[in-house]
Short mmCIF file of C-alpha atoms in Angstrom, two decimals:
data_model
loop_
_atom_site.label_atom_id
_atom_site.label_comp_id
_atom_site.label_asym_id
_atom_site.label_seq_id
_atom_site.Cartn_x
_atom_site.Cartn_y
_atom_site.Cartn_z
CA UNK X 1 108.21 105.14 113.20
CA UNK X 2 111.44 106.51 113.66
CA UNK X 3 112.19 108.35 116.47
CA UNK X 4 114.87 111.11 116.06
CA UNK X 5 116.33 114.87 117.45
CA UNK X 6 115.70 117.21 114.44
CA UNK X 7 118.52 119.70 115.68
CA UNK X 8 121.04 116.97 115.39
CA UNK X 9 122.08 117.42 111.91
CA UNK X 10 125.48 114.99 111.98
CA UNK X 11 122.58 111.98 112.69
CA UNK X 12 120.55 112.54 110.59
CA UNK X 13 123.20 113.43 107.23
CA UNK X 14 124.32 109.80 107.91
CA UNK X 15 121.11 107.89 109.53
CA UNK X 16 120.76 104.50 108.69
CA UNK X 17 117.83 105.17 106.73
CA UNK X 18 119.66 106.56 103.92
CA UNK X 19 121.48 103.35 103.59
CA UNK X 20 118.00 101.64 103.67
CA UNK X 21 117.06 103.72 100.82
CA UNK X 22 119.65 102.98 98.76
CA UNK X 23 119.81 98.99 99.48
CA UNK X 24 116.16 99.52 98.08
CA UNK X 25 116.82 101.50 94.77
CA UNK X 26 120.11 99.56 94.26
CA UNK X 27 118.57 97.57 91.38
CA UNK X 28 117.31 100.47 89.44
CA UNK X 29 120.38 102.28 90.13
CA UNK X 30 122.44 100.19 88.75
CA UNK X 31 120.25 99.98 85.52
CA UNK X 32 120.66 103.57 85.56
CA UNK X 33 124.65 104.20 86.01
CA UNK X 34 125.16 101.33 83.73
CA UNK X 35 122.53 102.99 80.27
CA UNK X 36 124.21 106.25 81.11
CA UNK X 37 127.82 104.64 81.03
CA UNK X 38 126.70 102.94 78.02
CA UNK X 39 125.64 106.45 76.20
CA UNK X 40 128.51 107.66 77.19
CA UNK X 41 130.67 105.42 75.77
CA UNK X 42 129.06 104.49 72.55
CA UNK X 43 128.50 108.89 71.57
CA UNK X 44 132.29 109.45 73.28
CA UNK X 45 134.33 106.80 72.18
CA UNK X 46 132.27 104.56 69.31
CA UNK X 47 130.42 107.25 67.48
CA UNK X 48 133.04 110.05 68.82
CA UNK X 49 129.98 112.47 67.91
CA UNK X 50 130.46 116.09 69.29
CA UNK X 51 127.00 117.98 68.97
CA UNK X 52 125.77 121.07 70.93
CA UNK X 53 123.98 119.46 73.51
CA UNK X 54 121.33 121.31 75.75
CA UNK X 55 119.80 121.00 78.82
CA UNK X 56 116.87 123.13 78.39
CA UNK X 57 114.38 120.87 77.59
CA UNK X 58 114.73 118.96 80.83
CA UNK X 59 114.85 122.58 82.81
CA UNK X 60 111.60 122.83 81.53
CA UNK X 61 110.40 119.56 82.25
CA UNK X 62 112.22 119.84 86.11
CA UNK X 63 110.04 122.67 86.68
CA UNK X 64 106.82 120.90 86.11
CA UNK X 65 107.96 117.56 87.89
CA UNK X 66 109.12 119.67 90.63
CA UNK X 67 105.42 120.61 90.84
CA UNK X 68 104.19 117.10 90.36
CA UNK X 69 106.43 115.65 93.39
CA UNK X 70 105.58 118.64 95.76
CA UNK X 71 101.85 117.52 94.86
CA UNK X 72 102.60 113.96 95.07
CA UNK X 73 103.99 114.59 98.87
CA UNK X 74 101.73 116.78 100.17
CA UNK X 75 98.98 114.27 99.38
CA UNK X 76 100.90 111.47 101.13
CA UNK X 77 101.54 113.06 104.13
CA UNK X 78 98.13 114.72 104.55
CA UNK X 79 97.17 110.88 104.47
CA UNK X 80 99.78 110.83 107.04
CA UNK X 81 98.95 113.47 109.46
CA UNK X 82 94.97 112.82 109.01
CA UNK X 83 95.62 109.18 110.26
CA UNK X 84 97.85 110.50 113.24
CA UNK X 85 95.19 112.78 114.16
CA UNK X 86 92.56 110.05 114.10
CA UNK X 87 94.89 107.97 116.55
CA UNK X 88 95.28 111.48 118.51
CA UNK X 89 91.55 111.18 118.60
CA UNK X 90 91.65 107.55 119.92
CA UNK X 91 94.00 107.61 122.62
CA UNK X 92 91.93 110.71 124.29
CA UNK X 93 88.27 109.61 123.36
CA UNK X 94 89.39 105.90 124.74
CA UNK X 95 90.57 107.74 128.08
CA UNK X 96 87.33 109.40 127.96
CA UNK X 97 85.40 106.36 127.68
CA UNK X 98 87.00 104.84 130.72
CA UNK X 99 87.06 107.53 132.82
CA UNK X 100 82.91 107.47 132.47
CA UNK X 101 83.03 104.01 133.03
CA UNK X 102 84.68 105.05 136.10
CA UNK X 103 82.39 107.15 137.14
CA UNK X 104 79.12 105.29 136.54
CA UNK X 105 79.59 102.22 137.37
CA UNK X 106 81.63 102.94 140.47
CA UNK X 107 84.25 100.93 142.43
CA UNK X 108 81.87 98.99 143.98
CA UNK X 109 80.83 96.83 140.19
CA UNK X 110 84.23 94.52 139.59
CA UNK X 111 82.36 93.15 136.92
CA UNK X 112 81.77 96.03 134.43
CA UNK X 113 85.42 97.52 135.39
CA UNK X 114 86.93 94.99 134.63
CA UNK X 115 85.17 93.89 131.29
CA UNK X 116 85.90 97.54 129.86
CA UNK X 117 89.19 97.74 130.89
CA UNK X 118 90.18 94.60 128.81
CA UNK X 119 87.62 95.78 126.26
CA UNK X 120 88.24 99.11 125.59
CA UNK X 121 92.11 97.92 124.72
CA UNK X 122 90.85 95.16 122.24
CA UNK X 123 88.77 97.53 120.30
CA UNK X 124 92.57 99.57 119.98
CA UNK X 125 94.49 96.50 119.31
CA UNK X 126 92.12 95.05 117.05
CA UNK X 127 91.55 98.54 114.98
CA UNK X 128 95.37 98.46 115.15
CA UNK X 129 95.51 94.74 112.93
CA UNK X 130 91.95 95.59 111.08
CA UNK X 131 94.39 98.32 109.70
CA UNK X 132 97.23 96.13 108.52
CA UNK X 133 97.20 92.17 107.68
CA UNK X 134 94.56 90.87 110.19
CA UNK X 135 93.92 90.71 113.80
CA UNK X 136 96.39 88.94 116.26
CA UNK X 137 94.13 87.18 118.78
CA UNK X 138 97.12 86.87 120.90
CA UNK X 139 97.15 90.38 121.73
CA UNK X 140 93.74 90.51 123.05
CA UNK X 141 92.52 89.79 126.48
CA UNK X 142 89.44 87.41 127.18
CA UNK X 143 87.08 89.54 129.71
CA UNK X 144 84.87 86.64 129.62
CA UNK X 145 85.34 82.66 128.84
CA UNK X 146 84.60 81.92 125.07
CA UNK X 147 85.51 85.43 123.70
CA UNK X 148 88.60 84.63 121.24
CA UNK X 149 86.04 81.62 119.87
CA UNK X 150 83.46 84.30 118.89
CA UNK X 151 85.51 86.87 117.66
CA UNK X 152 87.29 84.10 115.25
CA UNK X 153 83.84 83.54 113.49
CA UNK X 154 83.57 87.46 112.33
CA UNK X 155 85.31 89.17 109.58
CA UNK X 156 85.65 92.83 111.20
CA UNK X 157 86.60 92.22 114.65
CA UNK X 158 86.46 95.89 115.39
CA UNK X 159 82.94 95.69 115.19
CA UNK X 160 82.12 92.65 116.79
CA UNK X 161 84.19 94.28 119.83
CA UNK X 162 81.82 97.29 119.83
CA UNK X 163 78.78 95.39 119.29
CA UNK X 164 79.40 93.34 122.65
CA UNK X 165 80.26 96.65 124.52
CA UNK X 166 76.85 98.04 123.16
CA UNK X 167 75.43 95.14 124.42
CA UNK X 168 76.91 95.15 128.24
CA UNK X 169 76.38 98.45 128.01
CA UNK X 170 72.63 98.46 126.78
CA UNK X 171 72.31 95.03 129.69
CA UNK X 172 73.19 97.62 132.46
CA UNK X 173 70.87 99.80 131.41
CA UNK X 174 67.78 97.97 131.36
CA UNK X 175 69.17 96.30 134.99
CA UNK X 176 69.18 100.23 136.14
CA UNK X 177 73.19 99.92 136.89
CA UNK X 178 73.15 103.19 135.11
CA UNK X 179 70.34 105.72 133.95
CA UNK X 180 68.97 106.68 130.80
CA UNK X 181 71.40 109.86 130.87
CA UNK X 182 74.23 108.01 131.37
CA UNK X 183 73.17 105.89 128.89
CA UNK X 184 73.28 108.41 126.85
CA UNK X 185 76.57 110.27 127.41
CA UNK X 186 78.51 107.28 127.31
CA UNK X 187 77.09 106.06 123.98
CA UNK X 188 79.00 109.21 122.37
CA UNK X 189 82.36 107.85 123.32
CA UNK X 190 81.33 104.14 121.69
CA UNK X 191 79.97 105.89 118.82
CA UNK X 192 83.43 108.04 118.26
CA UNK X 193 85.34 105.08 118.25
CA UNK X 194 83.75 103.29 115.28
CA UNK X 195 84.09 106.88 113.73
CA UNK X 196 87.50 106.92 113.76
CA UNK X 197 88.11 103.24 112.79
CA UNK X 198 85.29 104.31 109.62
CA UNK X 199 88.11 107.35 109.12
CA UNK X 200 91.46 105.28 109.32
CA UNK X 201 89.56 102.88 106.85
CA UNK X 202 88.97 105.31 104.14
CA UNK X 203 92.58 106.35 104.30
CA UNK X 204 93.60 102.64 104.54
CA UNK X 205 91.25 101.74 101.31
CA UNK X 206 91.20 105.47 99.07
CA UNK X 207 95.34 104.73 97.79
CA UNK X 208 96.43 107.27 95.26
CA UNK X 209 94.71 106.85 91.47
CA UNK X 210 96.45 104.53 89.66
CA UNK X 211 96.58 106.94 86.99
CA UNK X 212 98.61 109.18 88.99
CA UNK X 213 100.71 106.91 90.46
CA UNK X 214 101.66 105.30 86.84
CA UNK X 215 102.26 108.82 84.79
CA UNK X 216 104.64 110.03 88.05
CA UNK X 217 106.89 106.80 87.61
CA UNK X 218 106.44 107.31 83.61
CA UNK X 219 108.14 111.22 83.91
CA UNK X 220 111.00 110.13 86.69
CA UNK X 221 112.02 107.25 84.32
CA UNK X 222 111.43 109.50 80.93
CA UNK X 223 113.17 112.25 82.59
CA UNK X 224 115.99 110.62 83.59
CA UNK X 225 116.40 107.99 80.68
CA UNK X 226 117.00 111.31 78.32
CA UNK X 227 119.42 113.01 80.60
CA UNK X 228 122.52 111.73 79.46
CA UNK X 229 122.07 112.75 75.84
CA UNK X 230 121.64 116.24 77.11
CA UNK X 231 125.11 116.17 79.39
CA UNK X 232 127.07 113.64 77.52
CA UNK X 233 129.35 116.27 75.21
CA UNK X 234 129.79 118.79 78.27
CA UNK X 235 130.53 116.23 80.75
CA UNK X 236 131.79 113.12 79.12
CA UNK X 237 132.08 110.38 81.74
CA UNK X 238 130.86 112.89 84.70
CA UNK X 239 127.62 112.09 83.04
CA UNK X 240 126.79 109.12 84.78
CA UNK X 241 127.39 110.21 88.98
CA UNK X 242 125.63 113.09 87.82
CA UNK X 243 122.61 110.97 86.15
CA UNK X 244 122.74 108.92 89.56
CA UNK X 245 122.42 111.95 91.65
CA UNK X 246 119.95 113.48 89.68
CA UNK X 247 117.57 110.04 89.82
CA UNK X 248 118.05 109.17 93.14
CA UNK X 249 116.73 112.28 94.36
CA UNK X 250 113.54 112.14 92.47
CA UNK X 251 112.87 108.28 92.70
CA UNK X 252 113.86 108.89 97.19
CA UNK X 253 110.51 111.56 97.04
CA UNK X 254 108.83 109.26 95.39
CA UNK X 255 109.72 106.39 97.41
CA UNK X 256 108.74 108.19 100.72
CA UNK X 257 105.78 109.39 99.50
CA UNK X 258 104.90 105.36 98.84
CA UNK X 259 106.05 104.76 102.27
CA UNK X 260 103.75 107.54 104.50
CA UNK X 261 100.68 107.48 101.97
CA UNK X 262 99.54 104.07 104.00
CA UNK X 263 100.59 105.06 107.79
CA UNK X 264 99.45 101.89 109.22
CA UNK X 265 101.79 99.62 108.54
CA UNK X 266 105.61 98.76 109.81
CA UNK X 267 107.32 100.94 107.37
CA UNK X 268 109.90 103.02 108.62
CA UNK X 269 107.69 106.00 108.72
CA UNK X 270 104.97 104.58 109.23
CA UNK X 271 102.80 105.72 112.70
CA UNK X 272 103.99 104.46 115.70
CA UNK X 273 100.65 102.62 116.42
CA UNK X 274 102.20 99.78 118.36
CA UNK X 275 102.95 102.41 120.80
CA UNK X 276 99.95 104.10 120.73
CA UNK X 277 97.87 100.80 121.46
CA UNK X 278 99.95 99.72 124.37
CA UNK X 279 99.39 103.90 125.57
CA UNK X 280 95.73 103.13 125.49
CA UNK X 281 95.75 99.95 127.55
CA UNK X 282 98.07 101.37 130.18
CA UNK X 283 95.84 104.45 130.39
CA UNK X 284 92.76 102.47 130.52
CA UNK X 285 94.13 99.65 132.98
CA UNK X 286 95.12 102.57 135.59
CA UNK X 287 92.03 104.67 135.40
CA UNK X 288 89.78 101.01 136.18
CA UNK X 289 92.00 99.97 138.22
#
């Protein structure tokens, strides 16, 4: 994610993003500026044609793909800011998880403090991967001898990582290191973090319908394919910056709206969750001690 001052306009006018997204669109936009030259030249100077051209068709047809793009970015980022509330939701529920291990288990048991405070992390770092290509067993700590071995055997590490803190938790239990109470308090913290790895999955695996997704890329290019036709006898060769303009405006909303609609990954605006994770182990690491 890219972190930025919002009052400093100068910055952000001429951030290096902006160069990003053009080095992405350059292929299209070249396709583009070279059919409108082309139109230009063959109803200019081949056909020398000189009809009343009009624009109002594609005011028309702005108006609703105005609409379409506000919809289509609203729905992306509520993707967005629903996933950076369910990591909101992880960094405090994870703090509240150790401070209870904290608390019950007391300073006295090394053994339980210390499992959950490389445990706790795993879960984040492993959600973190789950989320994206796969899960990094480098970034993991081994709280006992063996671990990495029997996490490489599952599919959903995540859960495998839960399971065994269900099962050190249910052990302590039943060896009366903590009571039935506690037991039960501290099972709501577990439980919330599986809910908000189930949350971040449904985001991660519900992507925009296709059908959508198609139809939007189906008006830009229609839209924008027509265009010259309708500016090509008021503006001659002004035409094709215009075109240009005019397209790389619409295909940047869409393009950021591809970029934030999955806010997992390593795109530019993508969630900082690299940061996050690392929060989470600090935090954890400092309450246990």
């Amino acid at each position: 994610m890219i972190q930025y001052n919002p009052k400093d306009w100068f910055s952000l006018i001429f951030h290096r993003y902006s160069r990003y997204v053009i080095k992405t669109l350059m292929p299209i936009l070249m396709f583009m500026g070279t059919f409108s030259l082309g139109v230009a030249y063959v109803i200019i100077d081949v056909l020398q044609l000189d009809y009343n051209s009009t624009v109002t068709i594609h005011s028309l047809l702005g108006i609703v793909l105005g609409l379409f793009l506000v919809f289509r970015t609203n729905t992306a980022y509520d993707r967005w800011w629903e996933g950076r509330k369910q990591w909101g939701a992880l960094v405090n529920d994870s703090r509240n998880f150790a401070l209870k291990v904290n608390a019950f288990f007391g300073n006295d048991d090394e053994e339980h403090r210390l499992f959950f405070s490389k445990m706790i992390p795993n879960f984040v770092f492993a959600m973190k991967e789950h989320l994206r290509a796969g899960v990094d067993m480098k970034d993991l700590e081994e709280p006992y001898e063996g671990f990495n071995k029997e996490l490489e055997q599952v599919s959903h590490k995540p859960n495998k990582i839960t399971g065994l803190m269900y099962e050190k938790l249910n052990a302590a239990y039943k060896n009366k290191l903590i009571s039935g109470d506690q037991y039960f308090i501290i099972d709501k913290e577990l439980k919330s973090l599986t809910d908000i790895l189930g949350a971040c999955e449904r985001i991660r695996n519900t992507p925009i319908p296709y059908s959508y997704s198609m139809f939007m890329k189906k008006f830009i290019f229609t839209f924008t394919i027509t265009l010259p036709f309708g500016l090509v006898t008021d503006f001659n060769y002004w035409t094709v910056p215009i075109v240009l303009i005019i397209f790389y405006v619409l295909v940047s909303i869409e393009l950021i709206a591809e970029e934030i609609e999955d806010p997992f990954g390593r795109d530019n605006n993508d969630l900082p969750t690299d940061d996050l994770a690392f929060k989470i182990r600090n935090n954890v690491k400092e309450i246990l001690k």
